[in-house]
Each structure stands twice: as C-alpha cells, then as structure tokens.
mmCIF file of C-alpha atoms and ligand atoms in Angstrom:
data_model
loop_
_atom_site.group_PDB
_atom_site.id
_atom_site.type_symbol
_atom_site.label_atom_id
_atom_site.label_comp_id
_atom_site.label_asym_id
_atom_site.label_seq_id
_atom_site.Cartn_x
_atom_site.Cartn_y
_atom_site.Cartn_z
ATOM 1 C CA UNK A 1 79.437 56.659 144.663
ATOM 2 C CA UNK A 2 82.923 56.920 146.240
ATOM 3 C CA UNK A 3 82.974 57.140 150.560
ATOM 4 C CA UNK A 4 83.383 60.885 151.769
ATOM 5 C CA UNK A 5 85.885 60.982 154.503
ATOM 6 C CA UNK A 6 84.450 63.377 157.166
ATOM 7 C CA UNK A 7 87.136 65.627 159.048
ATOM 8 C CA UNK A 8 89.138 65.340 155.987
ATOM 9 C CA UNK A 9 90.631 68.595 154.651
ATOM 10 C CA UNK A 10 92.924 68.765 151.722
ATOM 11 C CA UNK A 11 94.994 71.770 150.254
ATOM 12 C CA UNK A 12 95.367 71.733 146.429
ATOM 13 C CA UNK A 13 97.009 74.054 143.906
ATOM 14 C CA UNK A 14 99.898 74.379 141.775
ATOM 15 C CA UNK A 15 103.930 74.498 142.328
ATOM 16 C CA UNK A 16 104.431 77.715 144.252
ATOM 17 C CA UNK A 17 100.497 78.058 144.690
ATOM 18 C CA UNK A 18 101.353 78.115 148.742
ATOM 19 C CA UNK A 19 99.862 75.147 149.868
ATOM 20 C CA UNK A 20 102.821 74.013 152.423
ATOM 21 C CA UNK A 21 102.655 77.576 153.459
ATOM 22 C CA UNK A 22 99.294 77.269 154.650
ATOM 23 C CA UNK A 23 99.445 74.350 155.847
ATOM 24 C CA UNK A 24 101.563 75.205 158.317
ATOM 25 C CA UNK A 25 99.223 78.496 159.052
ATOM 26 C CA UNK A 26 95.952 76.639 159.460
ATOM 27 C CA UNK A 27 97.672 74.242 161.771
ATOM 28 C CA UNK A 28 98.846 77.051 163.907
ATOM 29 C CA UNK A 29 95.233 77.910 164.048
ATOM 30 C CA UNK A 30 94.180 74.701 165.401
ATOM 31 C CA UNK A 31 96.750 74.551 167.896
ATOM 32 C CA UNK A 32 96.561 77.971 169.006
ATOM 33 C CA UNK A 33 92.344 76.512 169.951
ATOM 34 C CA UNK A 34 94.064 73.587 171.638
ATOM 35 C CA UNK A 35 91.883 71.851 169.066
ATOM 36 C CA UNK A 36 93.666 68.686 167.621
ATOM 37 C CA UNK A 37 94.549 68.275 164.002
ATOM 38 C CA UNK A 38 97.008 66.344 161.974
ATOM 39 C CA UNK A 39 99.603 67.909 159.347
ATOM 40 C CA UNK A 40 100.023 65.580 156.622
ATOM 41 C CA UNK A 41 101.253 65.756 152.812
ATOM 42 C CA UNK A 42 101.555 64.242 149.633
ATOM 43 C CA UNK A 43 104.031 62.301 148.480
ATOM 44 C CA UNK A 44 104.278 61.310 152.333
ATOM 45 C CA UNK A 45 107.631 60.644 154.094
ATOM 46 C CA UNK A 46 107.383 56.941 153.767
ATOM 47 C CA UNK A 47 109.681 54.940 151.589
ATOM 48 C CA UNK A 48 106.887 55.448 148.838
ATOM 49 C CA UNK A 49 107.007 59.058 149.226
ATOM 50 C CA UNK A 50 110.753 58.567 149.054
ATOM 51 C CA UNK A 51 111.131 57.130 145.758
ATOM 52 C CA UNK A 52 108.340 59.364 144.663
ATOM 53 C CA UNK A 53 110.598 62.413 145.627
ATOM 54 C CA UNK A 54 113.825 61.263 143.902
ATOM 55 C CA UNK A 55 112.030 60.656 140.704
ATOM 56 C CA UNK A 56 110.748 64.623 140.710
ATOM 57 C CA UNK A 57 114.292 65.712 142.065
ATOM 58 C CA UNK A 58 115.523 64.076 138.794
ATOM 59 C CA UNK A 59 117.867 61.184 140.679
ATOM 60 C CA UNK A 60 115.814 58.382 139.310
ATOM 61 C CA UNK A 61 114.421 57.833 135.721
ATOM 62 C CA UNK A 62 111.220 56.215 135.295
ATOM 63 C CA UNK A 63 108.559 56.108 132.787
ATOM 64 C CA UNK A 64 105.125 58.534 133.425
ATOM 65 C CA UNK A 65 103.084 55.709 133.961
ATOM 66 C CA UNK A 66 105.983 54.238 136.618
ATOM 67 C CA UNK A 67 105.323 57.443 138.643
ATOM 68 C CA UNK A 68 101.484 57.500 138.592
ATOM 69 C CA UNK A 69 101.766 53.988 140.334
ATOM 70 C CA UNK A 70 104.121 55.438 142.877
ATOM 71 C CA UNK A 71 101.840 58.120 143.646
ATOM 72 C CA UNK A 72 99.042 56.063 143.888
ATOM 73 C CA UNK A 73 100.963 53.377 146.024
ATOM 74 C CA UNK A 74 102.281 55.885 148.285
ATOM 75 C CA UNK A 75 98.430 57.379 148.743
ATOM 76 C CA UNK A 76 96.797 54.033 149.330
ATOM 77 C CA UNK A 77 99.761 53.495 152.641
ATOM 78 C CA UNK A 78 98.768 57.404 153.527
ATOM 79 C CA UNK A 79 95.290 56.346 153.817
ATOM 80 C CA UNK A 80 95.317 52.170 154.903
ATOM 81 C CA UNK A 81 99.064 51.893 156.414
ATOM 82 C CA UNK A 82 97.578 49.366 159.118
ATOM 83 C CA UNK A 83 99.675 51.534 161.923
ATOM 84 C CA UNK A 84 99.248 54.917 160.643
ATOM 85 C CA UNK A 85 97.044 55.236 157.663
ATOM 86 C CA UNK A 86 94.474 58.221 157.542
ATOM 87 C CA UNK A 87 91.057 56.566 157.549
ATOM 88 C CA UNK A 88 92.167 54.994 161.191
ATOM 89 C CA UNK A 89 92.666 58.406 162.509
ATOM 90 C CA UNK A 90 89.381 59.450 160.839
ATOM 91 C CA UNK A 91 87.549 56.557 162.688
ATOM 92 C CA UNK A 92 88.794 57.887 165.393
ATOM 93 C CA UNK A 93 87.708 61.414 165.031
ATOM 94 C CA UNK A 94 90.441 63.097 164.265
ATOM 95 C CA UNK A 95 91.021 65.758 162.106
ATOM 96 C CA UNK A 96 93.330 65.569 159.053
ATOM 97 C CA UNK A 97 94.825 68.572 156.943
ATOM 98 C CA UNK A 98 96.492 67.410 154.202
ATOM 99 C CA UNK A 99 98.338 69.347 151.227
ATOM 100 C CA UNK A 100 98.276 67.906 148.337
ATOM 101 C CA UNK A 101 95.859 64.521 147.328
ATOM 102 C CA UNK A 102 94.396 62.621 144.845
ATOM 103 C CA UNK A 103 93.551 65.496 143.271
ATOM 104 C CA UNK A 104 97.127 65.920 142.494
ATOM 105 C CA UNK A 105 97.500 62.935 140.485
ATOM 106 C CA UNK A 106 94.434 63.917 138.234
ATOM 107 C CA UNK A 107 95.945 67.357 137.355
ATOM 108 C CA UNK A 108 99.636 66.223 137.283
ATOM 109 C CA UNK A 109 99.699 62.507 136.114
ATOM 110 C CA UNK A 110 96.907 62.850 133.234
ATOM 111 C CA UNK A 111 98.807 65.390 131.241
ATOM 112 C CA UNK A 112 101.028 62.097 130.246
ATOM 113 C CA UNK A 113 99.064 59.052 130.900
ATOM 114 C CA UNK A 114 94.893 60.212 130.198
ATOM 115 C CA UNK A 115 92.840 61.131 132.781
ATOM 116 C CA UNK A 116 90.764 58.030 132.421
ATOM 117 C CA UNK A 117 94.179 55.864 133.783
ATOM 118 C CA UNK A 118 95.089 57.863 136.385
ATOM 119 C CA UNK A 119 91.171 58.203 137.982
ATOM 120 C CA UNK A 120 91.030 54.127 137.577
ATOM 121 C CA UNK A 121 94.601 54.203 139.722
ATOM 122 C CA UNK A 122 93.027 56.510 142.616
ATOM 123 C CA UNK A 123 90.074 55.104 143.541
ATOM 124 C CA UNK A 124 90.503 56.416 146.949
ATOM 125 C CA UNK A 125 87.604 57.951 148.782
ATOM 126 C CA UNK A 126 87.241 61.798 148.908
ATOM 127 C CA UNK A 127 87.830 64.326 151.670
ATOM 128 C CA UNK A 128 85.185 66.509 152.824
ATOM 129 C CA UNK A 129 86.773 69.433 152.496
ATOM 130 C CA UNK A 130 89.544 70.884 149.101
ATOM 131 C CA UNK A 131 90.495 73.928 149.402
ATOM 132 C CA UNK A 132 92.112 74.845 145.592
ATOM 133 C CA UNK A 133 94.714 78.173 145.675
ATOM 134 C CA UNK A 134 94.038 78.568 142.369
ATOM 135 C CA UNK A 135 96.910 80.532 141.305
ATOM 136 C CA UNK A 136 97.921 82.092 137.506
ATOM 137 C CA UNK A 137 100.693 80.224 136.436
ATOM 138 C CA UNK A 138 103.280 82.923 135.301
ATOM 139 C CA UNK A 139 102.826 84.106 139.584
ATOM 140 C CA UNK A 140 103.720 80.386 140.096
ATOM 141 C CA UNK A 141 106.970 80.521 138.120
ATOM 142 C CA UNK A 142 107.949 83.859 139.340
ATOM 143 C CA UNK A 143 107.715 82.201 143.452
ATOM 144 C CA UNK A 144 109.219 78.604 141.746
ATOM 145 C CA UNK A 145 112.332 81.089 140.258
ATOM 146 C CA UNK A 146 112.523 83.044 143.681
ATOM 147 C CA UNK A 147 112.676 80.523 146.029
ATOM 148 C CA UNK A 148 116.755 80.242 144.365
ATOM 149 C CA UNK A 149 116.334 76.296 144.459
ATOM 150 C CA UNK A 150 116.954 73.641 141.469
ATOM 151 C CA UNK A 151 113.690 73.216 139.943
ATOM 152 C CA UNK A 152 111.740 69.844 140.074
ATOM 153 C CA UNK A 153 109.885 67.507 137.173
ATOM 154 C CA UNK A 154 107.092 69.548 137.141
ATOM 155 C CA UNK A 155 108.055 73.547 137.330
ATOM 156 C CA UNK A 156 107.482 74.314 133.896
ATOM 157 C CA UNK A 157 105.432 76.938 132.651
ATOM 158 C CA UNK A 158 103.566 75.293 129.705
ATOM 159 C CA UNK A 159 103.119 71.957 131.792
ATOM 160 C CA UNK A 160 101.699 74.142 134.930
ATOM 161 C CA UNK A 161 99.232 75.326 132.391
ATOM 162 C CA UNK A 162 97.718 72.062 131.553
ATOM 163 C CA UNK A 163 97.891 70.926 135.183
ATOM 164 C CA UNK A 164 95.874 73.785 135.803
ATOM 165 C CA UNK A 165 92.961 72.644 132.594
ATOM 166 C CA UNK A 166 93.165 69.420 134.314
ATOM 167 C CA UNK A 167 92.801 70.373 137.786
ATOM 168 C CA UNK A 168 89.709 72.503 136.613
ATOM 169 C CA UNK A 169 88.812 68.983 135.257
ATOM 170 C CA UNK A 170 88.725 67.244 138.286
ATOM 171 C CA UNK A 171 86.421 69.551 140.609
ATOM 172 C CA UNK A 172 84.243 70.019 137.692
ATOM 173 C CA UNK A 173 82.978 66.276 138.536
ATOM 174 C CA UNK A 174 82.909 66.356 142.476
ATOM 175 C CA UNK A 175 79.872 65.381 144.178
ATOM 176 C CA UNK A 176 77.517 67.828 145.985
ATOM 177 C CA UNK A 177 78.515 67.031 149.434
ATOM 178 C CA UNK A 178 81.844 67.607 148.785
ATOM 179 C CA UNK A 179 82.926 71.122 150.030
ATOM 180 C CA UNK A 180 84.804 73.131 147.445
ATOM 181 C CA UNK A 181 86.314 75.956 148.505
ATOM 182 C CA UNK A 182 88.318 78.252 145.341
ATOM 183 C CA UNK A 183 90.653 81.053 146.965
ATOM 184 C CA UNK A 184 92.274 83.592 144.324
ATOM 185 C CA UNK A 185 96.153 82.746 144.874
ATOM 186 C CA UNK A 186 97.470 86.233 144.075
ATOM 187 C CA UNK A 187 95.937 87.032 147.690
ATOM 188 C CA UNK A 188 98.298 88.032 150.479
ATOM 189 C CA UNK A 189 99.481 84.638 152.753
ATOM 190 C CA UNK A 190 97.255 86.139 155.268
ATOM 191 C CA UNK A 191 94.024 86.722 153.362
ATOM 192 C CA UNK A 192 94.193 83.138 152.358
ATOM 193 C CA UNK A 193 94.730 81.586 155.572
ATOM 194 C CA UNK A 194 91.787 84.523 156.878
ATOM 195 C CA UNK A 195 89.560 82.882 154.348
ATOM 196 C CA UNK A 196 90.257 79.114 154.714
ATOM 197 C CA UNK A 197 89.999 79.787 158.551
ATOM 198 C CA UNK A 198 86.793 81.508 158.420
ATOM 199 C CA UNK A 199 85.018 78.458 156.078
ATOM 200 C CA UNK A 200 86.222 76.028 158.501
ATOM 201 C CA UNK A 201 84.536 78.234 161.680
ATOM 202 C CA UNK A 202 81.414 78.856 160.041
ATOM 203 C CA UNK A 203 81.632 74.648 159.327
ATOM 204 C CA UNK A 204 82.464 74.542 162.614
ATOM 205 C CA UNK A 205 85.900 72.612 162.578
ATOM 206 C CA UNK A 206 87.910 75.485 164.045
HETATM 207 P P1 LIG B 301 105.040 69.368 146.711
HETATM 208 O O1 LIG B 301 105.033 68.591 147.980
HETATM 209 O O2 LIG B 301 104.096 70.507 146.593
HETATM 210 O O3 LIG B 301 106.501 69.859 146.390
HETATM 211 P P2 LIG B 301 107.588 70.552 147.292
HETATM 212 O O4 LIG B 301 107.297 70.219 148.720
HETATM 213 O O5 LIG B 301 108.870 69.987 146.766
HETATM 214 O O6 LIG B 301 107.415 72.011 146.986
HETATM 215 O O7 LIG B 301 104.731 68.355 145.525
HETATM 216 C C1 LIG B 301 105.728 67.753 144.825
HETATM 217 C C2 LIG B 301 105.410 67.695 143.363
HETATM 218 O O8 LIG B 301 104.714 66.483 143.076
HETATM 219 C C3 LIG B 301 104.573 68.815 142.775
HETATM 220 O O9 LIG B 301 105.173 69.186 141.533
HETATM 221 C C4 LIG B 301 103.254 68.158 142.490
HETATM 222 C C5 LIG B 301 103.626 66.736 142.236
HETATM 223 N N1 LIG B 301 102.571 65.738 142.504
HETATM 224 C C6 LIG B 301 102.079 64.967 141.462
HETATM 225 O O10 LIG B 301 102.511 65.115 140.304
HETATM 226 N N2 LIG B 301 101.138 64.021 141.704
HETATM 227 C C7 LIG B 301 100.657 63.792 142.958
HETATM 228 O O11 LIG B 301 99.786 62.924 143.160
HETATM 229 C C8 LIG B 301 101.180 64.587 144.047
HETATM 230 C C9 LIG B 301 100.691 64.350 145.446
HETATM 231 C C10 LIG B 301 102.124 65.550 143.772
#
C-alpha cells in the first residue's frame, strides 16, 4: 500500500478547469486565518519544471515517453529535493496545497505511453486530500480560447476528452483513506472555492 501524506492537498482537473485560480483563492483563505500553508504546483519552477515547460510551450521536441520521465523527475525533486522537497515540510507539519500531481501524469501521460508505464514511473506516495474540478471539456476549450494566449501540447479538444476517461481512471482505484472531493467545474469561481473551503473546515484544516 503506497504512504498517505497527511496535510497534503492537491488540486486536479483539466486545462482551463481553474485549478491555479483556486489555488490562489484557498491560499487567501489560509492566510486571511493566519494559518500557514504552502502554494505549490506542478511542473515546479525548478530546472525540471523548466524543461518540462518548454517541451508543452512547443520550444523543445521530445518523444511522449521523454516527457513522462520529466514529469516524473521533476515530481520526485518536488517531493525529496533534500533542501526543499515536500515530504520535509510535511514532517514538519506543514501544510501543502498543490495544483496539479501525480494524478496529472496518469490522465495526461497514459493517453500516449499506457497507463500501466506511467503508474510504474510515479510511485510517489499520495496526498490526503484531491480535490478534482471536473469540468466538460468543450467549457475547457471555450476558457483555453478566451484567455487570447498560444495554446500548449495539450489544449486539444479530443485529447482533453481522453485525459478526462483517464483521470476518471485514476480515482476509480484510490484507497479509502484517501479524501476525494468531485466539484462540478461549470460552478461560479466562488462556489468552488465556498465548497473546497467548507470540506477543509469541517476536516478541520482551515
Ligand atoms: P498547468 O500548470 O495547469 O498549465 P498552465 O499553468 O500553463 O496553465 O499544467 C501544464 C500542462 O501540463 C497541462 O496541460 C497539464 C500538463 N501536465 C501533464 O501532462 N502531466 C503532469 O504530470 C502535469 C503535472 C501536468
């Protein structure tokens, strides 16, 4: 059974699902408590997360397979960077928010290289908490088109719909003690943030 990583709260859903967006609104939440909480995202800002990033803004060609590594590399510095990695802060008792995790890689990365690979290359514990904006896709392209912005690897309608099967894939397999929270994407910014805040009161984090 893979380690559960208490305090641990990660934000999934697709391209233009909102997840930065909240994020940033949960934070505010904790800081407006004075309660401390780390923002933190996936691919990071290290020079894994860098390479990562020019590969989806098109600047570097790899193979699928290439980039599933990188992901994976760049999560296992997010979590055991010696200096900064997640689990330190955990053992510590802090609190992590995250958007975006391993979950990511089983939705995006298995559309192109199986799902088996890509769960053998993230073999990374998992976080207490996933919240999943689980968001139709054609509402995803409409915010991907608005947003006026050259669109990355994955901001395709058809492939959104498979990383949305595969998604459905991975939380169909989570353990029990794993809290999974679904929130209906087509909700207002607010309601969402309303909702993720009020699971995390009644859990007793905020
Ligand atoms: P995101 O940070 O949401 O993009 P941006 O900040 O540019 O809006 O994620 C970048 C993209 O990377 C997104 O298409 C999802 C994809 N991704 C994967 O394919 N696998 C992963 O493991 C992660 C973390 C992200």
């Amino acid at each position: 059974m893979k380690r559960i990583l208490d305090n641990f709260i990660v934000l999934e859903g697709l391209d233009g699902s909102g997840t930065t967006t909240q994020l940033k609104e949960i934070v505010e939440r904790f800081d407006m408590q004075s309660i401390p909480v780390h923002a933190t995202f996936e691919p990071t800002g290290s020079p894994f997360g860098k390479i990562v990033r020019s590969v989806l803004k098109k600047e570097i060609v790899t193979t699928p397979l290439a980039l599933a590594h990188l992901f994976a590399a760049d999560r296992e510095d997010h979590l055991h960077n010696p200096v900064h990695g997640i689990t330190g802060m955990i053992e510590k008792g802090e609190t992590i928010i995250c958007d975006r995790y391993l979950f990511s890689s089983l939705a995006y990365q298995s559309i192109e290289c199986g799902y088996e690979k890509v769960e053998e290359l993230n073999d990374f514990p998992y976080p207490r908490f996933i919240f999943y904006i689980d968001t139709p896709t054609d509402v995803c392209m409409e915010r991907i088109y608005t947003r006026n912005e050259e669109t990355e690897l994955f901001e395709e309608h058809s492939y959104l719909n498979k990383v949305r099967e595969f998604y459905e894939r991975a939380f169909s397999t989570l353990p029990e003690e794993v809290n999974f929270i679904r929130i209906d994407g087509r909700k207002t910014i607010e309601e969402i943030t309303v909702e993720i805040e009020s699971v995390l009161k009644d859990k007793g984090l905020l």
